[in-house]
Amino acid sequence: MMMPRGLCADRVNGRGQAVKQAVIREQVIERNIWIDRPRERVWAAVTDPGQIMHWFAPDTAAVPVRQDENGKLTVYAGDMAIDIAVIEVCEPPRYFTTRSLPDRVLTTRYWLDEVRGGTQVTVRMGGLEALPPEVRQQHLEVDTVGWEQALKNLEAYVCGLPVPFPQGF
């Protein structure tokens, strides 16, 4: 679901005149899933570089992801190293935030809450409003489906089942 945020409002200037004030609306993709596994298990799958590709991009699970001392996540494919994100906030085992690299425009937030003996995972991707309109629309279309599939893969992975979307995100 795309969730618009922000307002477009009138304000009054110093002369008492109404002035239109445009405020950019934040555009967000938010998805969640309940997983019948303890939060610590789900946290490990979501934050351990050795496990991420098994549910996020299973077809490339053999491609290593490494995290450096500054929280930067890098994918290694042959001789290529691709910096994909940096972890900005990490509050184990409940919350963490990543920013896309190299531009840091997109922010992805992950919440893991203990609910009914399992884990409620909420993923919220923001920053889309900073992208050019055609790029934003592509992200809205692709990433909305991508997160739905990735979360279903995450559930299957932590439950020891085959992932339903081997192509991943």
Short mmCIF file of the C-alpha atoms (twelve columns), coordinates in Angstrom:
data_MODEL
# 
_entry.id   MODEL 
# 
loop_
_atom_site.group_PDB 
_atom_site.id 
_atom_site.type_symbol 
_atom_site.label_atom_id 
_atom_site.label_alt_id 
_atom_site.label_comp_id 
_atom_site.label_asym_id 
_atom_site.label_seq_id 
_atom_site.Cartn_x 
_atom_site.Cartn_y 
_atom_site.Cartn_z 
_atom_site.pdbx_PDB_model_num 
ATOM 1   C CA . MET A 1   0.000  0.000   0.000   1 
ATOM 2   C CA . MET A 2   1.382  3.404   -0.898  1 
ATOM 3   C CA . MET A 3   0.797  5.752   1.990   1 
ATOM 4   C CA . PRO A 4   0.959  9.466   1.118   1 
ATOM 5   C CA . ARG A 5   2.115  11.756  3.889   1 
ATOM 6   C CA . GLY A 6   2.279  15.530  4.189   1 
ATOM 7   C CA . LEU A 7   -0.004 18.407  3.361   1 
ATOM 8   C CA . CYS A 8   -0.553 21.070  0.806   1 
ATOM 9   C CA . ALA A 9   -1.574 24.060  2.857   1 
ATOM 10  C CA . ASP A 10  -2.198 27.774  2.767   1 
ATOM 11  C CA . ARG A 11  -0.176 29.945  5.080   1 
ATOM 12  C CA . VAL A 12  -0.335 33.644  5.815   1 
ATOM 13  C CA . ASN A 13  2.657  35.796  4.946   1 
ATOM 14  C CA . GLY A 14  3.865  38.817  6.933   1 
ATOM 15  C CA . ARG A 15  1.366  41.096  5.157   1 
ATOM 16  C CA . GLY A 16  -1.637 38.975  6.063   1 
ATOM 17  C CA . GLN A 17  -1.968 37.510  2.567   1 
ATOM 18  C CA . ALA A 18  -2.733 33.851  2.001   1 
ATOM 19  C CA . VAL A 19  0.110  32.103  0.230   1 
ATOM 20  C CA . LYS A 20  -0.065 28.605  -1.237  1 
ATOM 21  C CA . GLN A 21  2.588  26.440  0.325   1 
ATOM 22  C CA . ALA A 22  3.449  23.246  -1.477  1 
ATOM 23  C CA . VAL A 23  4.694  20.458  0.712   1 
ATOM 24  C CA . ILE A 24  6.060  17.338  -0.911  1 
ATOM 25  C CA . ARG A 25  4.027  14.296  0.001   1 
ATOM 26  C CA . GLU A 26  6.051  11.422  1.377   1 
ATOM 27  C CA . GLN A 27  5.380  8.251   -0.582  1 
ATOM 28  C CA . VAL A 28  5.849  4.999   1.257   1 
ATOM 29  C CA . ILE A 29  5.515  1.308   0.510   1 
ATOM 30  C CA . GLU A 30  4.579  -0.632  3.623   1 
ATOM 31  C CA . ARG A 31  4.111  -4.386  3.920   1 
ATOM 32  C CA . ASN A 32  3.857  -6.753  6.849   1 
ATOM 33  C CA . ILE A 33  3.586  -10.428 7.632   1 
ATOM 34  C CA . TRP A 34  3.109  -12.515 10.755  1 
ATOM 35  C CA . ILE A 35  5.573  -15.398 11.042  1 
ATOM 36  C CA . ASP A 36  5.109  -18.311 13.426  1 
ATOM 37  C CA . ARG A 37  8.688  -18.175 14.693  1 
ATOM 38  C CA . PRO A 38  10.443 -16.413 17.582  1 
ATOM 39  C CA . ARG A 39  11.608 -12.871 16.984  1 
ATOM 40  C CA . GLU A 40  15.279 -13.807 17.499  1 
ATOM 41  C CA . ARG A 41  15.101 -16.325 14.631  1 
ATOM 42  C CA . VAL A 42  13.475 -13.828 12.271  1 
ATOM 43  C CA . TRP A 43  15.921 -11.103 13.358  1 
ATOM 44  C CA . ALA A 44  18.848 -13.352 12.434  1 
ATOM 45  C CA . ALA A 45  17.392 -14.037 8.972   1 
ATOM 46  C CA . VAL A 46  16.782 -10.346 8.324   1 
ATOM 47  C CA . THR A 47  20.085 -8.976  9.643   1 
ATOM 48  C CA . ASP A 48  22.707 -11.706 9.145   1 
ATOM 49  C CA . PRO A 49  24.469 -11.047 5.812   1 
ATOM 50  C CA . GLY A 50  24.923 -14.812 5.387   1 
ATOM 51  C CA . GLN A 51  21.147 -15.355 5.458   1 
ATOM 52  C CA . ILE A 52  19.729 -12.315 3.663   1 
ATOM 53  C CA . MET A 53  20.073 -13.602 0.101   1 
ATOM 54  C CA . HIS A 54  18.377 -16.921 0.998   1 
ATOM 55  C CA . TRP A 55  15.022 -15.163 1.269   1 
ATOM 56  C CA . PHE A 56  15.558 -11.784 -0.440  1 
ATOM 57  C CA . ALA A 57  17.100 -13.124 -3.663  1 
ATOM 58  C CA . PRO A 58  17.213 -16.938 -3.415  1 
ATOM 59  C CA . ASP A 59  18.371 -17.473 -7.013  1 
ATOM 60  C CA . THR A 60  21.535 -15.589 -6.063  1 
ATOM 61  C CA . ALA A 61  21.940 -17.055 -2.563  1 
ATOM 62  C CA . ALA A 62  25.469 -18.187 -3.438  1 
ATOM 63  C CA . VAL A 63  26.456 -14.543 -4.000  1 
ATOM 64  C CA . PRO A 64  28.040 -13.357 -0.758  1 
ATOM 65  C CA . VAL A 65  26.831 -10.282 1.113   1 
ATOM 66  C CA . ARG A 66  29.205 -8.740  3.605   1 
ATOM 67  C CA . GLN A 67  28.809 -6.017  6.175   1 
ATOM 68  C CA . ASP A 68  31.748 -3.798  7.093   1 
ATOM 69  C CA . GLU A 69  32.472 -2.130  10.442  1 
ATOM 70  C CA . ASN A 70  30.470 0.950   9.361   1 
ATOM 71  C CA . GLY A 71  27.318 -1.048  8.538   1 
ATOM 72  C CA . LYS A 72  27.770 -0.946  4.760   1 
ATOM 73  C CA . LEU A 73  26.324 -3.988  2.980   1 
ATOM 74  C CA . THR A 74  28.154 -5.086  -0.156  1 
ATOM 75  C CA . VAL A 75  27.262 -7.840  -2.644  1 
ATOM 76  C CA . TYR A 76  30.202 -9.637  -4.254  1 
ATOM 77  C CA . ALA A 77  29.614 -11.108 -7.717  1 
ATOM 78  C CA . GLY A 78  32.824 -12.416 -9.230  1 
ATOM 79  C CA . ASP A 79  35.258 -9.513  -9.424  1 
ATOM 80  C CA . MET A 80  32.502 -6.976  -8.821  1 
ATOM 81  C CA . ALA A 81  31.653 -5.451  -5.452  1 
ATOM 82  C CA . ILE A 82  28.338 -3.593  -5.334  1 
ATOM 83  C CA . ASP A 83  27.502 -1.469  -2.296  1 
ATOM 84  C CA . ILE A 84  23.755 -1.848  -1.831  1 
ATOM 85  C CA . ALA A 85  22.882 -0.264  1.516   1 
ATOM 86  C CA . VAL A 86  24.173 1.036   4.795   1 
ATOM 87  C CA . ILE A 87  22.637 0.261   8.172   1 
ATOM 88  C CA . GLU A 88  21.879 3.551   9.909   1 
ATOM 89  C CA . VAL A 89  20.006 2.442   13.015  1 
ATOM 90  C CA . CYS A 90  20.110 -0.954  14.676  1 
ATOM 91  C CA . GLU A 91  18.143 -1.772  17.838  1 
ATOM 92  C CA . PRO A 92  18.258 -5.591  18.178  1 
ATOM 93  C CA . PRO A 93  16.028 -7.508  17.994  1 
ATOM 94  C CA . ARG A 94  13.256 -5.054  17.246  1 
ATOM 95  C CA . TYR A 95  14.195 -2.379  14.701  1 
ATOM 96  C CA . PHE A 96  16.712 -1.347  12.090  1 
ATOM 97  C CA . THR A 97  16.985 1.097   9.206   1 
ATOM 98  C CA . THR A 98  18.953 0.923   5.971   1 
ATOM 99  C CA . ARG A 99  19.601 3.544   3.311   1 
ATOM 100 C CA . SER A 100 20.201 2.719   -0.335  1 
ATOM 101 C CA . LEU A 101 23.651 3.269   -1.789  1 
ATOM 102 C CA . PRO A 102 25.217 5.133   -3.394  1 
ATOM 103 C CA . ASP A 103 22.671 7.960   -3.092  1 
ATOM 104 C CA . ARG A 104 21.047 7.211   0.311   1 
ATOM 105 C CA . VAL A 105 17.704 8.359   -1.127  1 
ATOM 106 C CA . LEU A 106 15.598 5.323   -0.215  1 
ATOM 107 C CA . THR A 107 15.143 4.374   3.413   1 
ATOM 108 C CA . THR A 108 13.938 0.929   4.426   1 
ATOM 109 C CA . ARG A 109 12.781 0.400   7.995   1 
ATOM 110 C CA . TYR A 110 12.172 -2.986  9.576   1 
ATOM 111 C CA . TRP A 111 10.150 -3.590  12.733  1 
ATOM 112 C CA . LEU A 112 9.954  -7.007  14.387  1 
ATOM 113 C CA . ASP A 113 7.305  -7.263  17.106  1 
ATOM 114 C CA . GLU A 114 6.391  -10.258 19.222  1 
ATOM 115 C CA . VAL A 115 2.746  -11.007 18.471  1 
ATOM 116 C CA . ARG A 116 0.683  -14.100 19.389  1 
ATOM 117 C CA . GLY A 117 3.749  -16.254 20.013  1 
ATOM 118 C CA . GLY A 118 5.331  -15.323 16.679  1 
ATOM 119 C CA . THR A 119 6.818  -12.289 14.976  1 
ATOM 120 C CA . GLN A 120 5.051  -9.475  13.162  1 
ATOM 121 C CA . VAL A 121 7.449  -8.110  10.531  1 
ATOM 122 C CA . THR A 122 6.724  -4.675  9.085   1 
ATOM 123 C CA . VAL A 123 8.834  -3.252  6.268   1 
ATOM 124 C CA . ARG A 124 8.443  0.362   5.257   1 
ATOM 125 C CA . MET A 125 10.293 1.820   2.284   1 
ATOM 126 C CA . GLY A 126 10.340 5.611   2.025   1 
ATOM 127 C CA . GLY A 127 12.065 8.384   0.158   1 
ATOM 128 C CA . LEU A 128 10.291 7.656   -3.114  1 
ATOM 129 C CA . GLU A 129 9.079  11.249  -3.393  1 
ATOM 130 C CA . ALA A 130 12.704 12.334  -3.983  1 
ATOM 131 C CA . LEU A 131 12.888 10.299  -7.194  1 
ATOM 132 C CA . PRO A 132 11.946 11.569  -10.670 1 
ATOM 133 C CA . PRO A 133 8.275  10.752  -11.412 1 
ATOM 134 C CA . GLU A 134 8.953  7.935   -13.904 1 
ATOM 135 C CA . VAL A 135 11.516 6.301   -11.598 1 
ATOM 136 C CA . ARG A 136 9.178  6.713   -8.611  1 
ATOM 137 C CA . GLN A 137 6.321  5.028   -10.479 1 
ATOM 138 C CA . GLN A 138 8.558  2.129   -11.451 1 
ATOM 139 C CA . HIS A 139 9.634  1.684   -7.817  1 
ATOM 140 C CA . LEU A 140 6.017  1.816   -6.635  1 
ATOM 141 C CA . GLU A 141 5.004  -0.903  -9.086  1 
ATOM 142 C CA . VAL A 142 8.028  -3.192  -8.762  1 
ATOM 143 C CA . ASP A 143 8.875  -2.726  -5.088  1 
ATOM 144 C CA . THR A 144 5.311  -3.170  -3.833  1 
ATOM 145 C CA . VAL A 145 5.183  -6.644  -5.383  1 
ATOM 146 C CA . GLY A 146 8.834  -7.252  -4.516  1 
ATOM 147 C CA . TRP A 147 8.284  -6.720  -0.793  1 
ATOM 148 C CA . GLU A 148 5.186  -8.934  -0.793  1 
ATOM 149 C CA . GLN A 149 7.226  -11.723 -2.360  1 
ATOM 150 C CA . ALA A 150 10.299 -11.125 -0.194  1 
ATOM 151 C CA . LEU A 151 8.246  -11.330 3.007   1 
ATOM 152 C CA . LYS A 152 6.590  -14.570 1.893   1 
ATOM 153 C CA . ASN A 153 10.073 -15.910 1.133   1 
ATOM 154 C CA . LEU A 154 11.261 -14.778 4.569   1 
ATOM 155 C CA . GLU A 155 8.416  -16.665 6.215   1 
ATOM 156 C CA . ALA A 156 9.179  -19.841 4.259   1 
ATOM 157 C CA . TYR A 157 12.926 -19.536 4.890   1 
ATOM 158 C CA . VAL A 158 12.672 -19.180 8.673   1 
ATOM 159 C CA . CYS A 159 10.111 -22.009 8.782   1 
ATOM 160 C CA . GLY A 160 12.431 -24.333 6.827   1 
ATOM 161 C CA . LEU A 161 10.169 -24.512 3.761   1 
ATOM 162 C CA . PRO A 162 10.977 -23.950 0.080   1 
ATOM 163 C CA . VAL A 163 10.672 -20.273 -0.834  1 
ATOM 164 C CA . PRO A 164 7.644  -19.557 -3.055  1 
ATOM 165 C CA . PHE A 165 9.440  -16.883 -5.114  1 
ATOM 166 C CA . PRO A 166 12.935 -18.160 -5.956  1 
ATOM 167 C CA . GLN A 167 13.550 -15.131 -8.167  1 
ATOM 168 C CA . GLY A 168 13.200 -13.059 -4.982  1 
ATOM 169 C CA . PHE A 169 12.687 -9.348  -4.814  1 
# 
